[in-house]
Structure formats: C-alpha cells, structure tokens
Amino acid sequence: MGRGPSFWVAMAALVLAASCYPAFSDPYTIGNAAYFMVWTFMAMGLGIVWGYCGVLSFGQTAFFGLAGYAYGVVSINLGAAFGLTWLALVLSVTIGGAFALLIGYFMFYGRIKGVFIGIVTLSVTLVLETFMAQTAGPNWRIGDARLNGFNGMSGMPPLTVPWPGGDIVLYSGTALYFVLLVMVVVCYLGLRMLLNAPFGNVLVAIRENPERAEMLGYDIRLYQTLAFGLGGALAALSGTLYTAWGQYITPSSMGLTAAALPIVWVAVGGRRDITATLLGSILVIAGFQTLTIYGSQYALIVMGALLVFTVLVTPDGLISTAMHWIGSTLRRTKR
Amino acid sequence: MDFFHTIFSVMYQFGDAFAFLVISCAGLAVIFGMMGIINLAHGEFIMCGAYVTSAAGRAGLPLPLAILCGALAAAIVGIVVERLVIRHLYQRPLDSIIATWGISLIATQGVLILLGPTMAGVGTPLGSMALGERSYSIYRLVLFATSIGLLGSLYLLFYRTRFGVISRATIQKPAMARALGVDTRRVYGLTFGLGAGLAGLAGGLYAPTMTMVPTMGATFIVESFVTVVVGGADIFVGAAPAAAVLAIIRASLTAWYGHLFGQIGLLVAVIIVIRVMPGGLSGFLKRFQK
C-alpha cells in the first residue's frame, strides 16, 4: 500500500471528494465531520503502536488528556493574539510526546512485554485522571489557568489563524473542517512514507518476531520507544485539537471509558494497515455518534459487543477484512 | 502509652492496605498466573459479587452467607464467560485483553440500565473500638485476618489437593497433561471460575464499606493490577510479598501526604520495580532459588 499510481488516484479522488463535501452539506454535519477528524490522529497513533509495533497501549488517553490540559494552560496564559494558539498547540503536542517517550523508555528499556504494557499504560492514565480530579481548590492554578478539578477546565481560546483584515477563529465550521482536513492528509501521508520506509519495516519485523529482529542487529527497545513516543504525540495532537475545538477538557477524558474508545475504533476498524485504521475509525466514530443520539444508554453495550464480536470473528478488524475481500474479488474479475 | 498507640495506628493502616491489595488482586493473580490471561473484566466480577452480597444481605441472610452467595454468583458468571468467549482466545493473549474489556463495558453499562445508578448497600458490621484518641473499625481487622486466611487456603488448594496438582500440571505442560488424560479445557474453565469467584469474594467482603455503583470495580482495578505487575506471575512468592511492600508504601504515603500521594507512590513504585526487575518480584526471587 502507498505506492503506485492506483494509490495516488484513489487518494486524490478521496481528498477531492472530501474538499467538495462542505459545498453539498449543512453546517451541522460539517461540524460533525470536523469533530470526527479530531479523533483520527489518536486512532492513527494507536494504529502505529499496536497494529505495526505490536504493543497494546491502553494509555493513549493519558497523552490525550495531558496535552489537552497543557493547551489550556498555555493558551490561557499566552492569549490568542498573533496566532499564538499554534505555539500552544506545538508545545502541548511536544509535552504529550515527551511524556510518552519517558513512559516508553521505562517500559521498553525495562523489558516489559505483552500484557504488562497494557496494565502499566492503563495505570498511568487512571492515576492521571485521579490526580486531575482532585485539583479543585483555588490553589491549583498555573498562571491564570485554573485546573478546576472534576469540573474540568474551560475558557481557553480556540485555534486562530492570523489573517489580514481580522483573524480567522476556528470554531466548529467550514474553516475548521478544511484546516483539519489538511492536517489529516499531511499526517496520513507522512505516516505512510514513514511506514513504507525501513523504519516501518523494522516495526513490523518487531511485531512478528522480536527475537529475530534483535538478532538481525536492530535495537528493538529504541524502535519501540520511538514508535510509542510517536503514537503518544499523535494522541496529544488529538487532545489539543479536542480542547481547542470544544474549549473544554475534563479529567474523565482520561477515565476508563474514554481509554476504551480508541481501542474499540482501531480494533473494529482494522489495525494492520494505517489506511484501514484511518477509514475504519472514522466509520466507527460516526456510527458511535449516531448510536449515542438514538440510544445513548445502549451505545456502550453495542460497543462492547462489537469489540467481543470483532475479536472472536474477524481478528484483523472489520474494515481490513472487507478490504481484503474486495481486493481479492477485484483480482478475480480482472482475470 | 502514646508510643503503643502510634505503633498500633501504623500497623492498622498497613493491615488495611495489605488486606485491600491481597483480597482485590487474588482473583486477577490466579487467572494471570495460572492461565496467562489478563482479565480486564476483573472489576466487574468484583461489582457482581458486591451487588449479590448486598441483595442477599438485605434479603435477610447473615453477612458471611451473603458474601458466599456473592462469590458463588461471580464464579458461575466467570465459568459462563470462559466457555463463551475466553476459551477461543488462549492462543492470543493480547486479544483476550480486548475481549474482556468489551465484556466489562457491557457489564458496567448493562447494570446501569437494569439496576439504576446506585443501589442500597449493607451497613458496616461489628462497629468500632476506641484506642487512645482514635477509633478503629473492627471489620477492617477482620478483613486483615481474612486476607491471611485467603492466602493460606489458596496455598493449601494449589499445593495440597488433587485439583491443585492437576491445574499446575496443566499450566506448566498442557500437552503432557492432556496426554496423561487430564481434561485441560475443564481445568481452564474451573481456574477461570475460581479467579472470578475470588473477585466476587473481594466484592462481597468490601460491599459493606463502599457505595454500590456500577463503576465500583474501577476502584479496585488499578490497585490489583499494580500488585500483579509488581508481583509477577506467581501468587505466593509474587503477589503476597508485593502486596506487603506496596502496603508499606501506600500506608506511609497516605499517612503523611494523603490518599492521592498514596496512589501516585504506588505507580512510581511499579515503574521503578519493573525497570529493575522485569519478571516482577517472583521472577527476582526465583533467580535466587536456583
């Protein structure tokens, strides 16, 4: 995947369709589509860490939440003038990524394997949630930003693009949609290149057989840590964009339910290929949104059932399996 | 006399933390140590035990019997879950985490829909006793004794009974056990049921001390996971000493800085322990045995 003319034709067609989409749609659905795209970064990050590198992380929401709070603190203190919110974005993604590198260093250089990684990452995110939930008092403030404990932090400025004749404020709407679309496309292509490069091949080699990869002379700890840091930075990007989008972040964004959601998207969508992860998670998020509107109580039950079903019946994920099926059918008809 | 009171207070704090860690992690440790499966629905089995205990207690059963009902109910649910889902995933331990997580989502939300956001609990029995200026709940002392008793009976079960021999054989060399005529599928099912039952027991024991909400399992899950990670795969040379060490850390940090720092201290301890000894305490201790 990711090489050859058919890939680029499909890619260009998709991007074109996505750019034309706002012309045929109402503002509410455009806002919704932008909201779905906010989450895709976290899904792609988990796709790399879990699907490519074989490291199951339950803690992506830790980086998500940490970066969300970091964006709040930095942007409230700096303000939104001169596009300074983008500096806040860069800073909070860096903080989230650095935290992921630190956790990754301790885990992979400590030679933790398999299920233990899941437990450690889950513990990290739950402890962060507990910590943020108790920051209610007036003494918990950084500069002008109050952390507000369980009620969450609000009042940070949304992203703004400096523009001659008045800044463009990226509230939910068409402008935000296009900015996010560009970010998703750039991010996807970058990851595609990275994963097609030797780096991606080494990650897959580690997933398939860590001992063999090590015998071939690769320092698997370094590769795993780097992949984990990258996944964390992507989750942090999602967190930052989410906070800027809703101007709101709470500790429960790091709770058990929140931590489960990225796993659901990636597992159900497909994790062995970044394209399947991206398309699958958008579909699953959209489906989940619809479910929440029409039967909010039952949404989580359906999610859980879907997860169990996927694991038992199509371990590669629904979208991956469907893509393989379509691919093999096409090949058969060509013959 | 003041000195004696301080000592007792510290011991009490330690015993409380130790009992909580041992009781809440026993089920998880049995399933993980014996089967290599991480059961993320552990908290929901605890919740199941607590709910059944409360219901039975309010229906008029004496508390010990009600707790037994809770443990039994969780064990039965555990055996059913093993048969329906877990059985197909023994070759894929990572996927079994996801599946048990799916089960936990269904259970939490299902209980919320069926039984509402909260449920009436049973009061803490046995009252309290005063010593010096502070008063101590007698029930917490009973829990400490129970945790010791639990470790003892698990030891007897695994090292002194036929079931113990067969299950340990199944764990170490499944193919050989099967060749010798052991029904390994049944052993796995029973072991999972035992783990779930222990989780239910934890829920039943702590039911009188907590509020009954569908998400109550989450309060146990971090502590029990942390204990199992620090302990490693063996419940006796791993989980039990790990619980003791962690209890000291948590009791002292909680006493000096408050509950939150107790929890953060646990996490830092975990990260340091696995950086220093990857196999957990049991792996570390086993290296000395050789």
XYZ file of C-alpha atoms in Angstrom:
625
model
C 0.000 0.000 0.000
C 1.026 3.573 -0.542
C 2.973 3.056 -3.755
C 1.981 3.044 -7.402
C -0.478 5.046 -9.468
C -3.659 3.372 -8.219
C -2.904 4.505 -4.655
C -2.389 8.112 -5.711
C -5.518 8.126 -7.902
C -7.635 6.787 -5.044
C -6.011 9.230 -2.620
C -6.592 12.232 -4.921
C -10.209 11.201 -5.523
C -10.841 10.876 -1.780
C -9.252 14.251 -0.991
C -11.211 15.891 -3.814
C -14.449 14.362 -2.566
C -13.656 15.488 0.984
C -12.907 19.057 -0.223
C -16.157 19.261 -2.222
C -18.193 17.800 0.637
C -18.874 21.110 2.504
C -20.442 22.576 -0.674
C -23.196 19.959 -0.577
C -23.813 19.788 3.145
C -25.249 21.812 6.017
C -23.055 23.400 8.706
C -24.132 20.924 11.370
C -22.864 17.846 9.508
C -19.683 19.692 8.516
C -19.071 20.441 12.189
C -19.674 16.783 12.959
C -17.233 15.665 10.278
C -14.606 18.033 11.713
C -15.237 16.530 15.139
C -14.638 13.013 13.783
C -11.378 14.138 12.206
C -10.151 15.442 15.558
C -10.068 11.863 16.825
C -8.379 10.251 13.823
C -4.906 11.307 14.983
C -5.274 9.315 18.169
C -6.544 6.337 16.170
C -3.602 6.544 13.747
C -1.179 6.795 16.658
C -2.636 3.700 18.268
C -2.561 2.016 14.859
C 1.198 2.502 14.723
C 1.865 1.476 18.311
C -0.480 -1.505 18.343
C -1.021 -2.537 14.726
C 2.501 -2.051 13.434
C 4.661 -2.415 16.512
C 2.518 -4.984 18.321
C 2.476 -3.033 21.592
C -1.015 -2.799 23.042
C -1.279 0.545 24.817
C -4.324 1.341 26.920
C -2.884 4.690 27.877
C -3.318 6.798 24.755
C -5.849 8.934 26.623
C -3.155 9.824 29.166
C -1.271 11.713 26.456
C -4.557 12.991 25.068
C -5.601 14.449 28.413
C -2.170 15.753 29.373
C -1.867 17.622 26.068
C -5.418 18.919 26.390
C -4.632 20.413 29.783
C -1.283 21.713 28.524
C -3.032 23.501 25.652
C -5.493 25.012 28.111
C -2.784 26.259 30.469
C -0.516 27.641 27.741
C -3.218 29.261 25.628
C -4.991 30.868 28.579
C -1.703 32.362 29.722
C -0.478 33.448 26.292
C -3.790 34.515 24.779
C -4.892 34.066 21.200
C -3.288 37.067 19.521
C -0.814 36.678 16.614
C -1.744 33.013 16.165
C -0.071 32.194 19.479
C -2.557 29.340 19.868
C -0.476 27.410 17.335
C 2.534 27.814 19.601
C 0.355 26.397 22.381
C -0.541 23.509 20.070
C 3.079 22.747 19.278
C 4.065 22.995 22.943
C 1.310 20.706 24.178
C 1.963 18.094 21.478
C 5.640 18.214 22.478
C 4.735 17.760 26.141
C 2.465 14.802 25.351
C 5.061 13.218 23.074
C 7.865 13.717 25.601
C 5.765 12.132 28.344
C 5.089 9.167 26.043
C 8.832 8.862 25.327
C 9.542 8.855 29.065
C 6.949 6.165 29.825
C 8.128 4.246 26.758
C 11.736 4.453 27.926
C 10.889 2.961 31.302
C 8.749 0.227 29.782
C 10.839 -0.915 26.849
C 14.267 -0.473 28.412
C 12.802 -2.277 31.429
C 11.968 -5.101 29.024
C 8.280 -5.132 29.879
C 6.362 -7.232 27.438
C 2.882 -8.021 26.207
C 0.081 -7.720 28.673
C 2.156 -5.835 31.256
C 2.441 -2.864 28.912
C -1.328 -2.689 28.801
C -1.511 -2.655 32.580
C 1.180 -0.031 33.085
C -0.292 2.315 30.487
C -3.780 1.849 31.898
C -2.500 2.595 35.405
C -0.768 5.747 34.168
C -3.925 7.110 32.622
C -6.110 6.226 35.621
C -3.677 7.826 38.070
C -3.566 10.981 35.924
C -7.358 11.042 35.991
C -7.402 10.742 39.783
C -4.787 13.462 40.066
C -6.614 15.924 37.822
C -9.948 15.182 39.514
C -8.680 16.447 42.862
C -7.249 19.752 41.622
C -10.439 21.570 42.585
C -9.163 24.180 45.025
C -8.130 27.730 44.117
C -4.523 26.796 44.935
C -4.438 24.561 41.839
C -3.706 27.161 39.226
C -0.910 27.684 36.738
C -0.625 31.358 35.906
C -4.150 32.471 35.017
C -5.365 28.972 34.294
C -7.417 27.183 36.939
C -7.493 23.406 36.735
C -10.936 23.121 38.378
C -10.726 19.502 39.469
C -13.532 17.222 38.421
C -15.488 20.010 36.697
C -12.771 20.386 34.130
C -11.035 23.320 32.633
C -12.711 25.727 30.258
C -12.339 29.155 28.707
C -9.261 28.533 26.595
C -9.292 30.256 23.186
C -9.909 28.170 20.063
C -7.247 27.965 17.366
C -6.913 31.163 15.346
C -5.233 31.799 12.022
C -3.749 35.297 11.736
C -5.177 36.861 8.584
C -5.002 40.350 7.092
C -8.265 42.069 7.986
C -9.133 40.094 11.094
C -8.025 36.715 12.453
C -9.943 33.609 11.398
C -11.211 31.931 14.538
C -11.572 28.192 14.055
C -14.870 27.487 15.726
C -16.718 24.390 14.632
C -17.479 25.033 10.968
C -16.179 25.004 7.419
C -12.872 26.770 8.151
C -12.041 24.297 10.897
C -13.103 21.451 8.610
C -10.592 22.464 5.941
C -7.750 23.067 8.394
C -8.352 19.643 9.930
C -8.638 18.007 6.513
C -5.240 19.382 5.549
C -3.788 18.190 8.853
C -5.244 14.693 8.453
C -3.973 14.382 4.874
C -0.480 15.674 5.741
C -0.327 13.464 8.802
C -1.542 10.404 6.888
C 0.927 10.903 4.029
C 3.774 11.485 6.460
C 2.955 8.307 8.348
C 2.501 6.427 5.072
C 6.018 7.437 3.989
C 7.463 6.637 7.402
C 5.839 3.208 7.441
C 6.916 2.399 3.886
C 10.468 3.389 4.796
C 12.850 0.998 6.608
C 11.577 2.328 9.956
C 8.121 0.868 9.289
C 9.569 -2.417 8.121
C 11.561 -2.758 11.312
C 8.416 -2.090 13.358
C 6.587 -4.880 11.532
C 9.603 -7.168 11.981
C 9.490 -6.488 15.729
C 5.767 -7.209 15.824
C 6.192 -10.501 14.005
C 9.160 -11.755 15.970
C 11.062 -9.533 18.439
C 13.905 -12.015 18.970
C 14.539 -12.354 15.258
C 14.551 -8.582 14.769
C 17.054 -8.278 17.600
C 19.276 -10.978 16.165
C 19.335 -9.054 12.887
C 21.040 -6.255 14.787
C 18.213 -3.811 15.449
C 17.926 -2.212 18.884
C 14.266 -3.089 19.308
C 13.981 -1.104 22.543
C 14.872 2.090 20.682
C 12.412 1.417 17.869
C 9.619 0.541 20.284
C 10.266 3.642 22.381
C 10.290 5.868 19.301
C 7.085 4.322 17.958
C 5.452 4.718 21.358
C 6.548 8.352 21.512
C 5.150 8.978 18.044
C 1.858 7.347 18.995
C 1.761 9.458 22.153
C 2.447 12.652 20.196
C -0.416 11.825 17.817
C -2.751 11.184 20.757
C -1.558 14.510 22.184
C -2.426 16.225 18.896
C -5.947 14.815 19.159
C -6.183 16.040 22.748
C -5.012 19.532 21.830
C -7.414 19.797 18.896
C -10.272 18.454 21.010
C -9.630 21.030 23.722
C -9.341 23.836 21.168
C -12.489 22.620 19.418
C -14.732 22.412 22.474
C -12.770 24.861 24.690
C -13.226 22.323 27.423
C -11.364 19.376 28.955
C -12.222 17.227 31.976
C -10.400 14.510 33.911
C -12.947 11.958 32.690
C -11.407 12.298 29.218
C -8.715 10.052 30.743
C -11.095 7.663 32.519
C -11.727 4.007 31.860
C -14.482 4.517 29.278
C -12.527 7.166 27.394
C -9.466 4.917 27.367
C -11.521 2.088 25.889
C -12.781 4.067 22.912
C -9.590 4.331 20.795
C -9.058 0.610 21.266
C -12.579 -0.019 20.001
C -12.104 2.153 16.901
C -8.787 0.630 15.961
C -9.728 -2.957 16.781
C -13.021 -2.821 14.935
C -11.714 -0.759 12.028
C -8.516 -2.671 11.478
C -5.038 -2.151 12.811
C -2.637 -3.855 10.437
C -2.658 -1.007 7.940
C -2.760 2.725 8.580
C -5.302 3.251 5.773
C -7.695 0.741 7.282
C -7.148 2.345 10.694
C -7.967 5.828 9.375
C -11.045 4.883 7.345
C -12.255 2.335 9.878
C -12.002 4.659 12.841
C -13.877 7.456 11.032
C -16.663 4.979 10.224
C -16.778 3.586 13.756
C -16.739 7.061 15.334
C -19.548 8.170 13.036
C -21.505 5.026 13.852
C -20.934 5.542 17.563
C -22.124 9.148 17.279
C -25.355 8.012 15.602
C -25.859 5.373 18.270
C -25.344 7.908 21.030
C -28.005 10.153 19.520
C -30.589 7.399 19.071
C -29.984 5.323 22.187
C -27.293 6.780 24.368
C -27.599 4.164 27.112
C -27.156 1.272 24.771
C -24.242 2.744 22.806
C -21.619 1.371 25.208
C -23.247 -2.059 25.257
C -23.212 -2.182 21.470
C -19.570 -1.054 21.510
C -18.614 -3.785 23.957
C -20.481 -6.410 21.968
C -18.864 -5.191 18.755
C -15.453 -5.475 20.391
C -16.045 -9.053 21.545
C -17.527 -9.958 18.155
C -14.575 -8.477 16.254
C -12.017 -10.259 18.397
C -13.772 -13.597 18.060
C -14.786 -13.470 14.386
C -12.557 -11.053 12.441
C -9.370 -10.547 14.460
C -7.943 -8.248 11.769
C -10.827 -5.811 12.044
C -13.965 -5.387 10.000
C -12.581 -2.842 7.510
C -9.357 -4.765 6.920
C -11.295 -7.951 6.286
C -13.702 -6.139 3.972
C -10.788 -4.521 2.103
C -9.092 -7.883 1.622
C -12.341 -9.385 0.396
C -12.898 -6.547 -2.107
C -9.274 -6.775 -3.228
C -9.409 -10.496 -3.908
C -12.765 -10.174 -5.698
C -11.357 -7.436 -7.946
C -8.331 -9.533 -8.781
C -10.550 -12.485 -9.658
C -12.737 -10.402 -12.001
C -9.685 -8.982 -13.772
C -8.550 -12.437 -14.721
C 1.250 4.533 76.252
C 1.260 7.058 73.424
C 4.038 5.118 71.747
C 1.942 1.965 71.749
C -0.981 3.846 70.208
C 1.168 5.181 67.388
C 2.531 1.725 66.658
C -0.974 0.294 66.597
C -2.186 3.064 64.302
C 0.628 2.423 61.822
C 0.052 -1.326 61.965
C -3.665 -0.773 61.418
C -3.049 1.395 58.353
C -0.648 -1.191 56.992
C -3.035 -4.066 57.641
C -5.865 -2.207 55.976
C -3.830 -1.511 52.824
C -2.380 -5.044 52.781
C -5.802 -6.668 53.081
C -7.210 -4.491 50.311
C -4.360 -5.292 47.936
C -4.320 -9.034 48.624
C -8.073 -9.519 48.513
C -8.614 -7.422 45.415
C -5.736 -8.921 43.428
C -6.150 -12.609 44.357
C -8.623 -13.383 41.561
C -6.602 -11.493 38.992
C -3.382 -13.169 40.103
C -4.847 -16.670 39.919
C -6.160 -16.131 36.388
C -2.980 -14.407 35.232
C -0.508 -16.657 36.998
C -2.261 -19.865 36.030
C -3.540 -19.046 32.564
C -1.515 -16.035 31.382
C -4.758 -14.177 30.707
C -5.222 -10.610 31.896
C -8.832 -10.293 32.886
C -9.900 -6.692 32.412
C -13.418 -7.619 33.499
C -11.964 -8.272 36.981
C -13.582 -5.119 38.359
C -16.949 -6.200 37.011
C -16.710 -9.583 38.715
C -15.988 -7.669 41.927
C -19.034 -5.494 41.267
C -21.135 -8.617 40.636
C -20.044 -10.104 43.960
C -20.756 -6.869 45.807
C -24.217 -6.469 44.281
C -25.264 -10.044 45.014
C -23.904 -9.755 48.565
C -25.869 -6.566 49.184
C -29.035 -8.019 47.712
C -28.701 -11.196 49.774
C -27.796 -9.216 52.885
C -30.848 -7.002 52.546
C -32.999 -10.051 51.898
C -32.129 -11.145 55.425
C -29.197 -13.525 55.004
C -26.425 -13.181 57.601
C -23.423 -11.348 56.150
C -20.943 -14.275 55.859
C -23.531 -16.318 53.957
C -24.379 -13.342 51.754
C -20.696 -12.889 50.909
C -20.502 -16.559 49.992
C -23.514 -16.086 47.693
C -21.727 -13.166 46.027
C -18.568 -15.192 45.454
C -20.564 -18.125 44.096
C -22.563 -15.924 41.715
C -19.372 -14.337 40.343
C -17.800 -17.790 39.915
C -20.780 -19.039 37.913
C -20.727 -15.938 35.710
C -16.975 -16.471 35.290
C -17.409 -20.064 34.110
C -20.075 -18.990 31.613
C -17.861 -16.165 30.275
C -14.919 -18.561 29.951
C -16.996 -21.016 27.963
C -18.481 -18.380 25.653
C -15.517 -16.093 24.978
C -12.206 -16.718 26.726
C -11.944 -20.335 25.581
C -11.381 -19.244 21.975
C -8.563 -16.858 22.822
C -5.937 -18.877 24.697
C -3.590 -18.635 21.706
C -3.995 -14.846 21.538
C -3.434 -13.324 24.994
C -3.432 -9.727 23.685
C -6.831 -10.233 22.082
C -8.183 -11.733 25.272
C -7.490 -8.381 26.981
C -9.634 -6.627 24.393
C -12.409 -9.187 24.681
C -12.530 -8.985 28.478
C -12.575 -5.216 28.166
C -15.583 -5.485 25.861
C -17.266 -7.697 28.446
C -16.505 -5.147 31.138
C -18.100 -2.327 29.094
C -21.217 -4.441 28.544
C -21.414 -5.396 32.223
C -20.972 -1.863 33.606
C -23.472 -0.273 31.250
C -25.876 -3.224 31.459
C -26.008 -3.000 35.255
C -26.501 0.765 34.985
C -29.503 0.270 32.690
C -31.034 -2.640 34.602
C -30.466 -1.580 38.204
C -30.010 2.168 38.006
C -27.090 4.390 39.000
C -26.919 3.238 42.603
C -28.096 0.514 44.937
C -28.763 0.309 48.650
C -25.841 -1.280 50.468
C -25.486 -3.046 53.799
C -24.020 -1.251 56.791
C -20.519 -1.988 58.103
C -20.910 -4.636 60.785
C -19.098 -5.088 64.123
C -18.869 -1.386 64.950
C -15.630 0.170 66.065
C -13.329 0.270 69.034
C -11.575 3.205 70.577
C -7.904 3.173 71.422
C -6.312 6.323 72.671
C -7.858 9.258 70.856
C -8.736 7.428 67.646
C -11.300 4.791 66.874
C -10.777 1.807 64.631
C -13.292 -0.220 62.657
C -13.244 -3.821 63.858
C -14.435 -5.001 60.429
C -11.144 -3.803 58.911
C -9.261 -6.046 61.347
C -11.465 -8.957 60.283
C -10.589 -8.171 56.660
C -6.881 -8.321 57.513
C -7.330 -11.724 59.126
C -9.390 -12.841 56.126
C -6.644 -11.853 53.702
C -4.144 -14.000 55.599
C -6.630 -16.855 55.692
C -7.255 -16.455 51.964
C -3.555 -16.781 51.140
C -3.333 -19.846 53.392
C -6.296 -21.602 51.828
C -5.116 -20.830 48.289
C -1.758 -22.357 49.200
C -3.469 -25.482 50.507
C -5.669 -25.649 47.409
C -2.823 -25.431 44.922
C -0.158 -27.434 46.749
C -2.087 -29.975 48.823
C -5.082 -31.074 46.750
C -5.592 -33.147 43.630
C -7.133 -30.174 41.815
C -4.015 -28.158 42.619
C -1.665 -30.789 41.221
C -3.723 -31.210 38.050
C -4.099 -27.475 37.472
C -0.399 -26.783 37.995
C 0.421 -29.616 35.595
C -1.978 -28.172 33.028
C -0.363 -24.768 33.324
C 3.226 -25.995 33.019
C 2.880 -28.592 30.246
C -0.607 -28.561 28.726
C 0.231 -31.105 26.019
C 1.718 -33.554 28.532
C -1.234 -33.153 30.888
C -3.628 -33.844 28.030
C -1.644 -36.930 27.070
C -1.987 -38.201 30.642
C -5.750 -37.921 30.406
C -6.379 -34.554 32.047
C -9.351 -32.659 30.651
C -7.435 -29.397 30.245
C -10.418 -27.442 28.948
C -12.297 -28.247 32.134
C -9.300 -27.263 34.255
C -9.019 -23.906 32.464
C -12.746 -23.334 32.934
C -12.564 -24.150 36.652
C -9.461 -21.994 37.141
C -11.163 -19.035 35.491
C -14.236 -19.680 37.611
C -12.041 -19.769 40.724
C -10.470 -16.432 39.786
C -13.853 -14.874 39.127
C -15.159 -16.300 42.399
C -12.227 -14.750 44.283
C -13.061 -11.423 42.629
C -16.660 -11.879 43.752
C -15.410 -12.620 47.251
C -13.440 -9.364 47.195
C -16.607 -7.533 46.186
C -18.609 -9.234 48.908
C -16.028 -8.504 51.602
C -15.792 -4.827 50.694
C -19.510 -4.393 49.921
C -20.335 -3.182 53.463
C -17.658 -0.484 53.264
C -18.480 1.046 49.886
C -21.243 2.714 47.913
C -22.841 0.402 45.377
C -22.449 1.891 41.910
C -21.984 0.083 38.577
C -18.490 1.535 38.166
C -17.281 0.448 41.621
C -14.999 -2.164 40.047
C -12.743 0.622 38.812
C -11.733 1.492 42.392
C -10.160 -1.933 42.742
C -8.699 -2.373 39.336
C -5.644 -0.087 39.495
C -4.501 -1.412 42.846
C -4.966 -5.035 41.870
C -3.193 -4.592 38.533
C -0.329 -2.785 40.197
C 0.059 -5.597 42.704
C 0.060 -8.253 40.000
C 2.575 -6.325 37.885
C 4.955 -5.853 40.793
C 4.424 -9.414 41.940
C 4.785 -11.208 38.644
C 3.229 -14.478 37.652
C 3.290 -16.346 40.973
C 0.699 -15.520 43.593
C 2.641 -16.802 46.642
C 6.201 -15.619 46.066
C 4.960 -12.687 43.949
C 1.617 -11.141 44.739
C 1.698 -11.615 48.507
C 5.135 -10.009 49.128
C 4.307 -7.352 46.534
C 1.150 -6.535 48.460
C 3.201 -6.245 51.651
C 5.753 -3.898 50.070
C 3.105 -1.785 48.359
C 1.033 -1.670 51.530
C 4.002 -0.186 53.403
C 4.500 2.418 50.658
C 0.830 3.292 50.471
C 0.190 3.325 54.208
C 3.136 5.605 54.902
C 2.496 7.963 51.986
C -1.218 8.121 52.794
C -0.482 8.844 56.439
C 1.919 11.666 55.613
C 0.590 13.254 52.434
C -2.944 11.961 51.806
C -4.736 9.453 49.630
C -3.623 10.814 46.261
C 0.069 10.588 47.028
C -0.510 7.020 48.189
C -1.796 6.186 44.735
C 0.928 8.075 42.871
C 3.525 6.411 45.095
C 2.150 3.040 44.011
C 2.553 3.949 40.359
C 6.094 5.227 40.768
C 6.946 2.064 42.707
C 5.630 -0.046 39.837
C 7.604 1.762 37.181
C 10.798 1.530 39.218
C 10.257 -2.133 40.125
C 9.712 -3.223 36.525
C 12.688 -1.183 35.382
C 14.852 -3.029 37.916
C 13.299 -6.500 37.807
C 11.353 -7.227 34.634
C 9.881 -10.521 35.839
C 8.364 -8.875 38.865
C 9.184 -9.896 42.424
C 8.525 -13.576 41.750
C 10.968 -13.642 38.833
C 13.528 -11.885 41.022
C 13.056 -14.277 43.942
C 13.116 -17.340 41.710
C 16.539 -16.366 40.418
C 17.808 -16.694 43.979
C 16.181 -20.081 44.441
C 18.215 -21.534 41.600
